[in-house]
Amino acid sequence: MRKLIFTLLLLVGVGFSGANAQCNHEALLKDALAQMGDGQYIKDFIVDLKNDKGGESGTVKYSVILNSRSQYKFNVVNGGANSEKVHMQLYDGDKLLVSNKAQGKMYSAFGFVCRSTKVYSLVFSFPEGNEGCARAVLSLQKQFAAGEGGF
Amino acid sequence: MIRNLIFALLILTGGSFLYSCAGNSEKKSAQQDDELALPDSITGEAPLKLSEEIIGDVIQNISSPVEMANLIKSTGVDFSQQILNNPENISDYSTSFKRALNLGVFSADLGYINSYDKSNIVVSYLLAVKNLADGIRVGQFFDFESLKRMATNSSNLDSLMQMSVSSFNQMDSYLRQQNRSNVSALVIAGAWVEGLYIAANVIENTNDEELINRLGEQKEIVDILYIILQNYEQNSSFKMLIDHLSELKALYKQVKITKEVGEPKTIEQDGMLIIVQDEVSHVEISPETLGTIIDKIKEIRTDIVK
C-alpha cells in the first residue's frame, strides 16, 4: 500500500514538474483540497496577481452562486513565494460579508452560512498591492433542514 | 484514510495530465479544425451582449449537481433510475447543441446517482458523459478509465464526484478560453434543467418543503440563465431554449421572494470562524404556481432529451 502511495506521489510530482515553477497551481490545489475537510468540493479559484505598471497587483473577482440554508467553507492556500498572505473576501454586491482577515491576522479559511440564494462575489487581493498567487476551494459543508440552525 | 489519500492523488494526477494535454495541444488542434468543434454551427454572428469573461464568470457554478442531489437525498425518497435520462439515448444526439445540453443533463444525473451510492449504474452514465464530451471536443477532460476504476473499485463515490465536478470545471474554463462560452452555457443549462426536473419529480411524490423552497429560489437563477442564453439568440436552436426559459421566467413572476435583515452572527467551529448571514430570504409559492412551474420544467426537459 505504501509503495502505491509513493508511486502516486511520484506521478503527481512528475505531472506537476511541467507547471510554472514560480507558482505551482496544481500543487496548491492539492493542498487546498486536503485542507477542505469533510465538505464536498464545489469549485476552485485561481489567484495569480502580478504587479502592474502602477506597482499594484490589484484584485481578482469571481462570481459564485450560493444557496440558502447551506453552510459553505472557503479555504485558501498561498504560493510559497508570496511575501504576504492572500486576502479573501466574500461580498453581496458592495456589502462585505466575511473576510479571512480578523484582528490583523490572515486566516486560511472561513465559513459562511448562506440564508439567501443569489450571486455573491469572492474577491482576492494581496496587502499593499503585493503580487502573489494562491488557490482557493469552495466546499459545501452542510445543508440545513427546516427548523434546524434557525431556518 | 489511505484510500482517501490515494483517490485524492489519482484525481490530481489525472487532472494535471489532462490539464497539460488540454493546454498544449488542443488550442492548435481547435484552430486547425474548427468545423469539428461546432459542426452544426452553434456560434452566432451577432456581437455578444455580455462579454465571454462575464458570461463564464457567472455561469460557472449556476448548477451544482452536488448541492441539488444532496438536498434530494435528504428528503428520504428512494432512488429512481426511471426519472434519469437513459444513456442509450446518446446515439440520438447528433448535433453539438444536443450533445452539449445532454452533457449537462448527464452531469446532473451523475450527481444524483452518486448521492445514492449507486455504483452499479454509474459507469454507464460516465460513459455517456465521456461520449458526449468527445462529441463536442472536450473529451480530454474526462479520463474515463480513471473514473471507471474509481466507480468500480471504491465504496466512496465522493471522490468520484469530486473528480467529475473538477473535470466539468476544467472543461468549462477551457471552453471559455477558446471563446466557446456558448457550448458552456448549454452544458450549464442542461444540468440546471435536469436538476430541477429530478427535484420536480421528487416534489410530486413527497411535497418536500425544502425542495419546494429550492425550486422557488431558482427565480433568481432563471433570470441569469435567460440573459446569458439571449446572447446566442441568433441561432435557431438556442431560440427554442430561450423561448422555453422566457415562459418559465414568466411563471416564476408568481413566486414571491421576500428578504429581511437580521443580526449577523459569528460562531467558531473547530477553530474556524463561521459567519451566519444577516439577510434571510423567504419563498412564497402557491401550489398552483408550483404545478405550472413543474409542468414547464418537464416540458423543457422533454425537449432537451428527446
XYZ file of C-alpha atoms in Angstrom:
457
model
C 0.000 0.000 0.000
C 2.802 2.386 0.910
C 4.533 1.648 -2.382
C 1.363 2.527 -4.191
C 1.109 5.841 -2.367
C 4.753 6.648 -3.133
C 4.193 5.760 -6.793
C 1.223 8.056 -6.926
C 3.153 10.810 -5.184
C 5.889 10.384 -7.759
C 3.352 10.591 -10.578
C 1.902 13.722 -9.073
C 5.380 15.190 -8.814
C 6.174 14.375 -12.426
C 2.849 15.780 -13.530
C 3.476 18.978 -11.672
C 7.058 19.453 -12.788
C 5.942 20.986 -16.077
C 3.923 23.669 -14.323
C 5.026 27.196 -13.677
C 7.943 26.979 -11.283
C 7.063 30.214 -9.522
C 3.560 29.193 -8.708
C 2.600 25.588 -8.940
C -1.176 25.796 -9.065
C -1.687 22.051 -9.230
C 0.281 21.614 -6.028
C -1.644 24.457 -4.428
C -4.915 22.817 -5.441
C -3.780 19.565 -3.912
C -3.097 21.347 -0.628
C -6.346 23.266 -0.783
C -8.320 20.061 -1.371
C -6.527 18.392 1.504
C -7.498 21.300 3.766
C -11.080 21.302 2.549
C -12.051 18.877 5.293
C -15.176 16.752 5.172
C -17.132 19.001 2.851
C -17.991 18.355 -0.754
C -15.991 20.123 -3.417
C -17.956 22.675 -5.408
C -15.431 24.854 -7.202
C -11.870 26.120 -7.046
C -10.400 29.525 -7.786
C -7.035 30.526 -9.204
C -5.381 33.648 -7.834
C -2.411 34.921 -9.796
C -1.785 38.621 -9.251
C 1.178 40.430 -10.750
C 2.276 43.996 -10.199
C 1.017 46.221 -12.978
C 2.747 49.350 -14.244
C 1.482 51.353 -11.276
C 3.084 48.874 -8.922
C -0.229 47.496 -7.649
C -1.295 43.920 -8.146
C -4.997 44.745 -7.867
C -7.684 42.193 -7.199
C -9.302 39.205 -8.830
C -13.038 38.667 -8.510
C -15.143 35.551 -9.047
C -18.909 35.274 -9.051
C -20.377 32.411 -7.068
C -23.953 31.338 -6.608
C -24.616 30.283 -3.047
C -27.822 28.669 -1.900
C -29.919 29.456 1.119
C -29.864 27.104 4.112
C -26.367 25.942 3.215
C -23.083 26.195 5.067
C -20.037 26.685 2.889
C -16.336 26.747 3.541
C -13.854 28.863 1.615
C -10.274 27.793 2.190
C -7.182 29.154 0.517
C -3.557 28.070 0.158
C -0.811 30.620 -0.514
C 2.004 30.250 -3.023
C 5.356 29.530 -1.401
C 6.937 32.705 -2.771
C 4.197 35.055 -1.542
C 5.585 37.877 0.598
C 2.124 38.437 2.082
C -0.806 36.125 2.628
C -3.771 36.495 0.326
C -6.819 38.431 1.476
C -10.076 36.610 0.658
C -13.388 38.436 0.958
C -16.964 37.496 0.215
C -19.296 40.267 -0.945
C -23.001 40.610 -1.569
C -22.930 43.430 -4.100
C -20.908 46.148 -2.366
C -21.505 44.748 1.086
C -18.638 42.869 2.667
C -19.997 39.748 4.333
C -16.907 37.966 5.548
C -13.151 38.152 5.275
C -10.291 35.876 6.182
C -8.623 38.812 7.923
C -9.513 39.259 11.562
C -7.647 41.140 14.286
C -4.772 41.780 11.923
C -4.304 38.125 11.112
C -4.940 36.322 7.827
C -6.705 33.019 8.284
C -6.636 30.224 5.749
C -10.384 29.670 5.769
C -13.774 30.979 6.746
C -17.238 29.525 6.878
C -20.406 31.126 5.614
C -23.963 30.131 6.411
C -25.977 31.360 3.446
C -29.572 32.382 4.038
C -30.358 33.959 0.695
C -29.814 32.335 -2.718
C -28.110 34.708 -5.135
C -24.863 35.618 -6.859
C -22.073 36.631 -4.497
C -18.581 37.882 -5.273
C -15.395 36.346 -3.993
C -12.535 38.838 -4.118
C -8.840 38.125 -3.648
C -6.043 40.645 -3.158
C -2.660 40.967 -1.524
C -1.868 43.586 1.142
C -0.211 46.766 -0.111
C -0.583 45.697 -3.711
C 1.983 42.944 -3.430
C 1.963 40.251 -6.054
C 1.464 36.604 -5.373
C -0.533 33.506 -6.115
C -2.952 31.271 -4.288
C -5.592 28.626 -4.845
C -8.917 28.539 -3.042
C -11.612 25.906 -2.786
C -15.319 26.330 -2.139
C -16.968 23.354 -0.486
C -20.398 22.522 0.810
C -20.261 21.637 4.480
C -23.884 21.274 5.434
C -27.452 21.781 4.262
C -29.933 22.767 6.952
C -33.387 21.272 7.223
C -36.427 23.361 8.159
C -36.261 24.324 11.802
C -32.582 23.472 12.023
C -29.995 26.181 12.671
C -32.655 28.873 12.890
C -34.097 28.189 9.438
C -7.722 7.490 5.305
C -5.194 5.788 2.999
C -7.899 5.106 0.467
C -8.934 8.744 0.523
C -5.332 9.787 0.023
C -4.970 7.501 -2.956
C -8.134 8.842 -4.502
C -7.027 12.404 -3.970
C -3.702 11.640 -5.614
C -5.433 9.920 -8.517
C -7.623 12.948 -9.021
C -4.672 15.289 -9.004
C -2.531 13.084 -11.202
C -5.269 12.673 -13.779
C -6.206 16.323 -13.540
C -2.670 17.595 -14.020
C -2.047 15.371 -17.038
C -5.365 16.284 -18.597
C -4.757 19.953 -17.963
C -1.332 19.745 -19.564
C -2.723 17.928 -22.577
C -5.503 20.458 -22.977
C -3.189 23.400 -22.652
C -0.571 22.196 -25.089
C -2.298 20.535 -27.948
C -5.933 21.418 -28.060
C -5.598 25.097 -28.887
C -3.681 24.307 -32.011
C -5.986 21.485 -32.942
C -9.082 23.607 -32.421
C -7.709 26.339 -34.636
C -6.821 23.920 -37.376
C -10.039 22.022 -37.279
C -12.683 24.363 -36.006
C -15.511 22.839 -38.010
C -15.144 19.733 -35.874
C -15.648 21.818 -32.756
C -19.018 23.068 -33.878
C -20.105 21.023 -36.892
C -23.630 22.342 -36.783
C -22.508 25.918 -36.265
C -23.891 26.928 -32.931
C -21.891 30.107 -32.908
C -23.761 33.298 -33.713
C -22.779 36.157 -35.957
C -24.167 38.899 -33.742
C -21.943 40.537 -31.123
C -22.394 39.292 -27.581
C -24.415 41.400 -25.176
C -22.214 40.158 -22.368
C -18.513 39.512 -22.759
C -17.203 35.949 -22.741
C -15.442 36.770 -19.499
C -18.569 37.916 -17.709
C -20.648 35.031 -19.024
C -18.084 32.488 -17.981
C -17.630 34.053 -14.590
C -21.328 33.945 -13.833
C -22.291 30.584 -15.255
C -19.527 28.518 -13.783
C -21.495 27.285 -10.821
C -25.076 28.053 -11.730
C -25.962 24.463 -11.247
C -24.100 22.352 -8.760
C -25.097 18.708 -9.161
C -23.715 18.070 -5.696
C -25.976 20.525 -3.909
C -29.255 19.587 -5.550
C -28.522 15.858 -5.282
C -27.760 16.143 -1.570
C -30.961 18.010 -0.988
C -32.967 15.377 -2.831
C -31.423 12.554 -0.862
C -32.140 14.354 2.398
C -35.876 14.066 1.682
C -35.578 10.337 2.328
C -37.157 9.459 -1.001
C -35.954 6.257 -2.673
C -33.640 6.367 -5.658
C -35.404 6.140 -9.001
C -33.459 5.459 -12.154
C -36.606 5.923 -14.199
C -36.528 9.683 -13.841
C -32.985 9.917 -15.229
C -32.045 10.218 -18.858
C -31.192 6.890 -20.477
C -27.522 6.546 -21.528
C -28.732 4.656 -24.611
C -30.257 7.904 -25.870
C -26.871 9.435 -26.619
C -26.814 7.944 -30.114
C -29.798 10.201 -30.895
C -27.852 13.337 -30.061
C -26.191 14.078 -33.379
C -25.696 17.852 -33.089
C -23.295 19.792 -30.888
C -26.278 21.647 -29.496
C -27.932 18.457 -28.284
C -24.682 16.920 -27.104
C -23.777 19.947 -25.014
C -27.220 20.177 -23.441
C -27.305 16.488 -22.628
C -23.775 16.518 -21.301
C -25.211 18.838 -18.676
C -28.178 16.541 -18.170
C -25.954 13.525 -17.531
C -23.742 15.530 -15.161
C -26.792 16.229 -13.007
C -27.801 12.567 -13.255
C -24.315 11.596 -12.091
C -24.702 13.828 -9.057
C -27.996 12.135 -8.207
C -26.557 8.638 -8.739
C -23.541 9.487 -6.623
C -25.570 10.812 -3.740
C -27.337 7.449 -3.543
C -24.089 5.464 -3.962
C -25.438 3.574 -6.971
C -22.093 2.309 -8.186
C -23.776 -0.423 -10.265
C -25.097 2.056 -12.848
C -22.582 4.860 -12.552
C -20.252 3.506 -15.252
C -22.886 3.676 -17.988
C -23.532 7.322 -17.090
C -19.818 8.099 -17.046
C -19.530 6.542 -20.466
C -22.402 8.704 -21.698
C -20.615 11.787 -20.343
C -17.369 10.755 -21.998
C -19.021 10.106 -25.372
C -20.952 13.353 -25.366
C -17.858 15.271 -24.282
C -15.894 13.678 -27.125
C -18.691 14.743 -29.447
C -18.116 18.396 -28.636
C -14.327 18.029 -28.467
C -13.849 18.307 -24.733
C -13.433 14.604 -24.041
C -9.857 15.176 -22.907
C -11.171 16.417 -19.563
C -12.880 13.144 -18.743
C -10.426 10.376 -18.036
C -12.965 7.605 -18.379
C -10.653 4.795 -17.327
C -9.711 6.535 -14.076
C -13.325 7.454 -13.405
C -14.402 3.899 -14.128
C -11.756 2.456 -11.830
C -12.924 4.709 -9.056
C -16.544 3.842 -9.683
C -15.997 0.097 -9.661
C -13.304 -0.224 -7.001
C -14.428 2.301 -4.478
C -17.166 2.355 -1.939
C -16.541 6.056 -1.551
C -18.191 7.715 -4.522
C -17.500 11.172 -3.088
C -14.039 11.061 -4.626
C -15.529 10.085 -7.953
C -17.899 13.007 -7.772
C -15.085 15.347 -6.841
C -13.149 14.240 -9.875
C -16.217 14.563 -12.090
C -17.019 18.060 -10.841
C -13.397 19.072 -11.203
C -13.394 17.723 -14.778
C -16.503 19.744 -15.579
C -14.918 22.875 -14.097
C -11.766 22.369 -16.161
C -13.856 21.783 -19.264
C -15.789 24.969 -18.574
C -12.611 27.036 -18.167
C -11.197 25.566 -21.344
C -14.344 26.314 -23.336
C -14.236 29.915 -22.188
C -10.547 30.209 -23.067
C -11.484 29.010 -26.526
C -14.304 31.568 -26.779
C -16.826 28.749 -26.723
C -18.935 30.041 -23.862
C -21.975 29.192 -25.950
C -21.185 25.496 -25.504
C -20.523 26.025 -21.822
C -23.854 27.816 -21.424
C -25.634 24.825 -22.954
C -23.938 22.368 -20.614
C -24.891 24.511 -17.646
C -28.459 24.929 -18.877
C -28.830 21.172 -19.354
C -27.532 20.474 -15.846
C -29.774 23.121 -14.343
C -32.913 21.834 -16.066
C -32.138 18.216 -15.173
C -31.536 19.133 -11.523
C -34.902 20.876 -11.413
C -36.548 18.009 -13.278
C -35.347 15.462 -10.736
C -36.361 17.784 -7.902
C -39.779 18.302 -9.503
C -40.378 14.553 -9.656
C -39.410 14.183 -6.016
C -41.636 17.103 -5.019
C -44.602 15.446 -6.717
C -44.041 12.366 -4.586
C -43.095 13.997 -1.302
C -44.264 17.622 -1.330
C -40.986 18.272 0.469
C -40.796 21.824 1.789
C -37.043 22.184 1.362
C -37.161 21.157 -2.272
C -40.130 23.413 -2.968
C -38.168 26.318 -1.472
C -35.140 25.454 -3.589
C -37.311 25.289 -6.688
C -38.801 28.686 -5.810
C -35.368 30.216 -5.232
C -34.492 29.417 -8.820
C -36.371 32.600 -9.708
C -33.020 34.329 -9.148
C -31.184 31.882 -11.363
C -33.610 31.644 -14.281
C -33.134 35.372 -14.871
C -29.361 34.989 -15.084
C -29.532 31.961 -17.347
C -32.023 33.715 -19.607
C -29.730 36.741 -20.040
C -26.774 34.509 -20.822
C -28.625 32.408 -23.394
C -30.018 35.526 -25.034
C -26.503 36.256 -26.226
C -26.923 33.463 -28.714
C -30.498 34.137 -29.803
C -29.459 34.472 -33.448
C -29.116 30.720 -33.535
C -32.407 28.930 -34.115
C -31.532 26.066 -31.775
C -30.819 28.497 -28.973
C -34.033 30.322 -29.745
C -36.076 27.258 -28.815
C -34.345 27.086 -25.457
C -34.588 30.834 -24.879
C -38.311 30.773 -25.624
C -38.741 27.981 -23.088
C -36.835 29.908 -20.457
C -38.779 33.056 -21.228
C -42.000 31.189 -20.474
C -40.525 29.688 -17.322
C -39.339 33.140 -16.261
C -42.876 34.457 -16.702
C -44.229 31.672 -14.486
C -41.629 32.493 -11.849
C -43.048 36.008 -11.587
C -45.754 34.442 -9.444
C -43.133 33.310 -6.941
C -42.630 35.861 -4.194
C -39.239 36.145 -2.534
C -39.088 38.463 0.457
C -35.963 39.413 2.330
C -35.484 40.522 5.890
C -32.322 41.682 7.525
C -31.483 40.456 10.990
C -28.317 40.456 13.021
C -25.230 38.767 11.608
C -23.833 36.084 13.852
C -20.311 34.820 14.175
C -19.610 31.406 15.563
C -16.424 29.448 15.958
C -16.360 25.822 14.962
C -13.252 23.645 15.005
C -11.070 26.739 15.106
C -12.692 28.328 12.071
C -14.795 31.458 12.074
C -18.224 30.984 10.543
C -20.411 33.920 9.628
C -24.152 33.454 9.622
C -25.638 35.795 7.039
C -27.835 38.580 8.379
C -30.118 38.663 5.351
C -32.755 35.951 5.231
C -34.916 35.243 2.192
C -38.339 33.645 2.308
C -40.017 31.981 -0.616
C -43.753 32.048 -1.168
C -45.082 29.814 -3.893
C -48.684 28.700 -4.249
C -49.499 25.080 -5.115
C -50.935 26.274 -8.446
C -47.781 28.163 -9.365
C -45.663 25.222 -8.245
C -47.708 22.946 -10.507
C -47.337 25.170 -13.570
C -43.600 25.580 -12.999
C -43.163 21.813 -12.629
C -45.122 21.217 -15.833
C -42.961 23.724 -17.697
C -39.756 22.191 -16.387
C -40.930 18.786 -17.579
C -41.758 20.210 -20.994
C -38.311 21.806 -21.351
C -36.585 18.664 -20.188
C -38.564 16.533 -22.665
C -37.403 18.793 -25.489
C -33.806 18.546 -24.333
C -33.545 14.775 -24.019
C -35.724 13.707 -26.963
